[in-house]
Amino acid sequence: MLASSSGRLCLRYARSRTTTTTTSSATRRLATSNDARTRETPAKDESVRFGFSAGGLLFPFYVGVCRGLEQAGYLSARTKLAGASAGSLIAACVNSGLSMDTVSSLCEELMEDCRKNGSRGRLGIVLEKFLQEALPDDAHERCRGRTFVAVSSVEGRGALGSLGLGTPQGQLISEFSSRDDLVSALMTSCHIPLYMDGRMTSTFRGSMHLDGGVTNFIPLPPDDGTPGVRVSCFAAKQMGLVYDIGIAPDVFEEWPHGLPQMVQWAFNPAEHHFQKMLVDRGECDALSWAAKFEAEASLSA
């Protein structure tokens, strides 16, 4: 049922975009003819910043979202992206120039490994293998200044003193000295205490850290004057009023799965058919967002 609903969304996007493109083109021609001082607008794939939430093994939703945003022209290796935990992984994959087909294939290998052998206490090993296989040698250079990885430092004293840890302090990392430094940042952003490898913390650049989602669940790249859009693999209504979310499974269509079930799938991968549905749903939700965004831009032009 959900797959067919996603199909309707894609058809809705196609119809909406035909109308919006015609209107937007006419608006641009009119503006250009009437105002010689019209400023050059940024390229489409640099006109919006995207931030991806933490989400564990719900990562396939992001593969679909990125496919949809690429189709709509809003996403490329040049786009500024931020992410926490699983969100940081998709940001680095996109900015490294990986195709979503490649990412999807490697992701399915990771999921199948976790289905067969479990994820608790060993997800860190499986994830690092994924990153080592996926990221090109110059990934750190491609991601520099474009990929913003959320991490949570717990050095010093503070609220977690009973655990020997300081109050979590959020940071966004976008400068990477090497490929290994980038991989280390991504692994740190994904470090769910105890679950990843049995350890409470991860060491990043000589300091103790926790999962980036602890301090910034859906980060955005620093404001540069372009719109920032948050993307969540959990339903927007499940996030309460904390974040203004632009793309999520329930933004454009009903989503029947509650938060407890989604959290369970975030830690332990769902069956293959559901993972495929997540990809399809993400793609069509992204296309629906693009249609809505372009329609609103046309009306405000």
Coordinates of C-alpha atoms in Angstrom, one line a residue:
M1 CA 0.0 0.0 0.0
L2 CA 2.8 2.4 0.9
A3 CA 4.7 1.7 -2.3
S4 CA 1.6 2.6 -4.4
S5 CA 1.1 5.7 -2.3
S6 CA 4.7 6.7 -3.1
G7 CA 3.9 6.2 -6.7
R8 CA 1.1 8.7 -6.5
L9 CA 3.4 11.2 -5.0
C10 CA 5.9 10.8 -7.9
L11 CA 3.0 11.4 -10.4
R12 CA 1.9 14.4 -8.4
Y13 CA 5.4 15.8 -8.6
A14 CA 5.5 15.3 -12.4
R15 CA 2.3 17.2 -12.9
S16 CA 3.1 20.0 -10.4
R17 CA 6.6 20.5 -11.8
T18 CA 5.3 20.9 -15.4
T19 CA 3.0 23.7 -14.2
T20 CA 5.6 25.2 -11.9
T21 CA 8.4 25.2 -14.5
T22 CA 6.2 27.0 -17.1
T23 CA 5.2 29.6 -14.5
S24 CA 8.7 30.0 -13.2
S25 CA 10.2 30.4 -16.7
A26 CA 7.7 33.1 -17.5
T27 CA 8.3 34.9 -14.2
R28 CA 12.1 34.9 -14.8
R29 CA 11.7 36.2 -18.4
L30 CA 9.5 39.0 -17.1
A31 CA 11.8 39.9 -14.3
T32 CA 14.8 40.0 -16.6
S33 CA 13.1 42.2 -19.2
N34 CA 11.8 44.7 -16.6
D35 CA 14.8 44.9 -14.4
A36 CA 18.3 45.1 -15.8
R37 CA 19.6 44.9 -12.3
T38 CA 18.4 41.4 -11.7
R39 CA 21.0 39.6 -9.6
E40 CA 22.4 36.3 -10.7
T41 CA 20.9 33.5 -8.6
P42 CA 22.9 30.6 -7.3
A43 CA 22.9 27.3 -9.2
K44 CA 19.9 25.1 -8.3
D45 CA 22.1 22.5 -6.5
E46 CA 23.7 25.3 -4.4
S47 CA 20.5 27.2 -3.7
V48 CA 19.3 25.1 -0.7
R49 CA 21.2 23.6 2.3
F50 CA 20.0 20.3 3.6
G51 CA 20.4 18.7 7.1
F52 CA 19.9 15.0 7.8
S53 CA 18.8 13.6 11.1
A54 CA 20.3 10.8 13.1
G55 CA 18.5 7.6 12.1
G56 CA 20.6 4.4 12.4
L57 CA 19.5 1.7 10.1
L58 CA 16.7 3.7 8.6
F59 CA 19.5 5.1 6.3
P60 CA 17.7 3.7 3.2
F61 CA 15.2 6.5 3.4
Y62 CA 18.0 9.0 2.8
V63 CA 19.2 7.1 -0.2
G64 CA 15.7 7.6 -1.7
V65 CA 15.6 11.3 -0.6
C66 CA 18.9 11.9 -2.3
R67 CA 17.8 10.2 -5.5
G68 CA 14.7 12.4 -5.6
L69 CA 16.6 15.6 -4.9
E70 CA 19.2 14.7 -7.6
Q71 CA 16.3 14.2 -10.1
A72 CA 14.8 17.5 -9.2
G73 CA 18.2 19.3 -9.6
Y74 CA 18.6 20.4 -5.9
L75 CA 21.4 18.0 -4.9
S76 CA 24.9 17.3 -6.2
A77 CA 28.4 16.9 -4.8
R78 CA 28.5 20.8 -4.6
T79 CA 25.5 21.1 -2.2
K80 CA 26.2 22.0 1.4
L81 CA 25.0 19.2 3.6
A82 CA 25.0 18.5 7.4
G83 CA 24.1 15.4 9.3
A84 CA 24.2 13.6 12.6
S85 CA 25.0 9.9 12.9
A86 CA 23.3 8.2 9.8
G87 CA 22.7 11.7 8.4
S88 CA 26.4 12.4 8.4
L89 CA 27.0 9.3 6.3
I90 CA 24.6 10.2 3.5
A91 CA 26.1 13.8 3.5
A92 CA 29.6 12.5 3.1
C93 CA 28.6 9.9 0.4
V94 CA 26.9 12.6 -1.7
N95 CA 29.7 15.2 -1.3
S96 CA 32.3 12.5 -2.1
G97 CA 30.5 12.0 -5.5
L98 CA 29.2 8.5 -4.9
S99 CA 26.2 7.5 -7.0
M100 CA 23.1 6.5 -5.0
D101 CA 23.2 3.1 -6.8
T102 CA 26.6 2.4 -5.3
V103 CA 25.5 3.6 -1.9
S104 CA 22.3 1.5 -2.1
S105 CA 24.3 -1.6 -3.0
L106 CA 26.8 -1.2 -0.1
C107 CA 24.0 -0.3 2.3
E108 CA 22.2 -3.5 1.5
E109 CA 25.3 -5.5 2.2
L110 CA 25.6 -3.8 5.5
M111 CA 22.0 -4.5 6.3
E112 CA 22.2 -8.1 5.4
D113 CA 25.3 -8.6 7.5
C114 CA 23.4 -7.1 10.5
R115 CA 20.4 -9.3 9.8
K116 CA 22.5 -12.4 9.9
N117 CA 25.0 -11.6 12.6
G118 CA 23.3 -8.9 14.7
S119 CA 24.2 -5.2 15.1
R120 CA 24.6 -4.7 18.9
G121 CA 28.3 -4.4 19.8
R122 CA 29.5 -4.9 16.2
L123 CA 27.8 -2.3 14.2
G124 CA 30.9 -0.1 14.4
I125 CA 33.0 -2.8 12.7
V126 CA 30.4 -3.3 9.9
L127 CA 30.0 0.5 9.4
E128 CA 33.7 1.2 9.2
K129 CA 34.0 -1.5 6.5
F130 CA 31.2 0.3 4.6
L131 CA 33.0 3.6 4.7
Q132 CA 36.4 2.1 3.8
E133 CA 34.8 0.5 0.7
A134 CA 32.6 3.4 -0.3
L135 CA 34.7 6.6 0.1
P136 CA 37.2 7.6 -2.5
D137 CA 40.8 8.4 -1.6
D138 CA 40.2 12.1 -1.9
A139 CA 36.9 12.1 0.0
H140 CA 38.2 14.4 2.7
E141 CA 39.1 17.0 0.0
R142 CA 35.7 16.7 -1.7
C143 CA 33.9 17.0 1.6
R144 CA 35.9 19.9 3.0
G145 CA 33.7 23.0 3.6
R146 CA 30.6 21.2 2.2
T147 CA 30.0 18.3 4.6
F148 CA 29.2 19.3 8.2
V149 CA 29.5 16.4 10.6
A150 CA 27.8 16.7 14.0
V151 CA 29.8 15.3 17.0
S152 CA 29.3 15.6 20.7
S153 CA 32.4 16.2 22.9
V154 CA 32.2 15.0 26.5
E155 CA 35.6 16.2 27.7
G156 CA 35.8 18.0 31.2
R157 CA 33.3 18.0 34.0
G158 CA 29.6 18.4 33.9
A159 CA 26.2 16.7 33.8
L160 CA 27.7 13.2 33.1
G161 CA 30.2 13.4 35.9
S162 CA 29.1 10.2 37.4
L163 CA 30.2 8.5 34.2
G164 CA 33.5 10.3 34.1
L165 CA 32.2 12.5 31.3
G166 CA 31.6 16.2 30.9
T167 CA 28.4 17.9 29.6
P168 CA 28.0 17.1 25.9
Q169 CA 29.1 20.0 23.7
G170 CA 28.0 19.9 20.1
Q171 CA 30.3 20.7 17.2
L172 CA 30.0 20.7 13.4
I173 CA 33.2 19.4 11.7
S174 CA 33.8 20.5 8.1
E175 CA 37.6 20.5 7.8
F176 CA 39.3 17.1 7.4
S177 CA 43.0 16.6 7.2
S178 CA 42.9 13.2 5.6
R179 CA 40.5 10.5 4.5
D180 CA 41.1 8.7 7.8
D181 CA 40.2 11.9 9.7
L182 CA 36.9 12.1 7.8
V183 CA 36.2 8.4 8.5
S184 CA 37.0 9.1 12.2
A185 CA 34.6 12.0 12.3
L186 CA 31.8 10.0 10.7
M187 CA 32.4 7.0 13.0
T188 CA 32.3 9.5 16.0
S189 CA 29.1 11.1 14.8
C190 CA 27.5 7.5 14.7
H191 CA 28.8 6.4 18.1
I192 CA 25.7 5.3 20.0
P193 CA 27.1 4.6 23.5
L194 CA 27.8 0.9 24.1
Y195 CA 25.7 -0.2 21.1
M196 CA 28.3 0.5 18.4
D197 CA 31.3 -1.4 19.9
G198 CA 30.6 -1.9 23.6
R199 CA 32.4 1.3 24.5
M200 CA 30.7 4.3 26.1
T201 CA 32.6 6.9 24.1
S202 CA 34.6 7.3 20.8
T203 CA 38.0 9.0 20.7
F204 CA 38.1 11.7 18.0
R205 CA 41.2 13.9 17.6
G206 CA 42.3 12.9 21.1
S207 CA 39.1 13.7 22.9
M208 CA 36.1 11.7 24.1
H209 CA 32.9 12.0 22.1
L210 CA 29.4 10.6 21.8
D211 CA 26.9 10.3 18.9
G212 CA 26.4 13.7 17.2
G213 CA 22.6 13.3 17.6
V214 CA 23.0 13.7 21.3
T215 CA 23.5 17.5 20.9
N216 CA 22.2 18.2 17.4
F217 CA 19.7 15.7 16.1
I218 CA 19.0 17.4 12.8
P219 CA 21.9 19.9 12.1
L220 CA 21.9 22.3 9.3
P221 CA 25.0 23.7 7.5
P222 CA 25.9 27.2 8.8
D223 CA 23.6 29.9 7.4
D224 CA 24.9 31.4 4.2
G225 CA 21.7 33.2 3.1
T226 CA 20.1 30.2 1.3
P227 CA 17.1 28.2 2.7
G228 CA 17.9 25.4 5.1
V229 CA 15.8 22.2 4.9
R230 CA 15.8 19.6 7.6
V231 CA 15.3 15.9 6.6
S232 CA 14.2 13.2 9.0
C233 CA 13.8 9.5 8.6
F234 CA 11.4 9.6 11.6
A235 CA 7.9 11.0 11.1
A236 CA 7.9 14.8 11.6
K237 CA 5.0 14.5 14.1
Q238 CA 7.2 12.2 16.2
M239 CA 9.8 15.0 16.5
G240 CA 7.2 17.2 18.2
L241 CA 7.7 20.9 17.9
V242 CA 11.4 20.8 18.3
Y243 CA 12.3 21.1 14.6
D244 CA 10.7 22.5 11.4
I245 CA 11.1 19.5 9.1
G246 CA 10.8 19.8 5.3
I247 CA 11.1 16.1 4.3
A248 CA 10.0 13.1 6.4
P249 CA 7.9 10.0 5.9
D250 CA 4.6 11.7 7.1
V251 CA 5.0 15.2 5.6
F252 CA 3.3 14.4 2.2
E253 CA 1.4 11.2 3.0
E254 CA 0.1 9.3 6.0
W255 CA 2.7 7.2 7.8
P256 CA 1.3 4.2 9.8
H257 CA 4.4 3.3 11.9
G258 CA 4.8 4.7 15.4
L259 CA 8.0 5.8 17.1
P260 CA 8.7 2.6 19.0
Q261 CA 8.6 0.6 15.8
M262 CA 10.8 3.1 14.0
V263 CA 13.4 3.1 16.8
Q264 CA 13.4 -0.7 16.7
W265 CA 14.2 -0.6 13.0
A266 CA 16.8 2.0 13.6
F267 CA 18.8 -0.4 15.8
N268 CA 17.9 -3.7 14.0
P269 CA 17.3 -3.7 10.2
A270 CA 13.9 -4.4 8.9
E271 CA 13.3 -6.9 6.2
H272 CA 14.4 -6.2 2.7
H273 CA 11.0 -5.3 1.3
F274 CA 10.5 -2.6 4.0
Q275 CA 14.0 -1.2 3.3
K276 CA 13.2 -1.0 -0.4
M277 CA 9.9 0.7 0.4
L278 CA 11.9 3.3 2.5
V279 CA 14.0 4.1 -0.5
D280 CA 11.0 4.5 -2.7
R281 CA 9.2 6.6 -0.1
G282 CA 12.2 8.8 0.4
E283 CA 12.5 9.4 -3.3
C284 CA 8.9 10.4 -3.8
D285 CA 8.9 12.6 -0.7
A286 CA 11.8 14.5 -2.0
L287 CA 10.2 15.0 -5.3
S288 CA 7.0 16.2 -3.6
W289 CA 9.1 18.6 -1.5
A290 CA 10.7 20.0 -4.7
A291 CA 7.3 20.5 -6.3
K292 CA 6.0 22.4 -3.2
F293 CA 9.2 24.4 -2.9
E294 CA 9.1 25.5 -6.6
A295 CA 5.4 26.3 -6.4
E296 CA 6.0 28.5 -3.3
A297 CA 9.0 30.2 -5.0
S298 CA 6.9 30.9 -8.1
L299 CA 4.1 32.5 -6.0
S300 CA 6.6 34.7 -4.1
A301 CA 8.5 35.8 -7.2

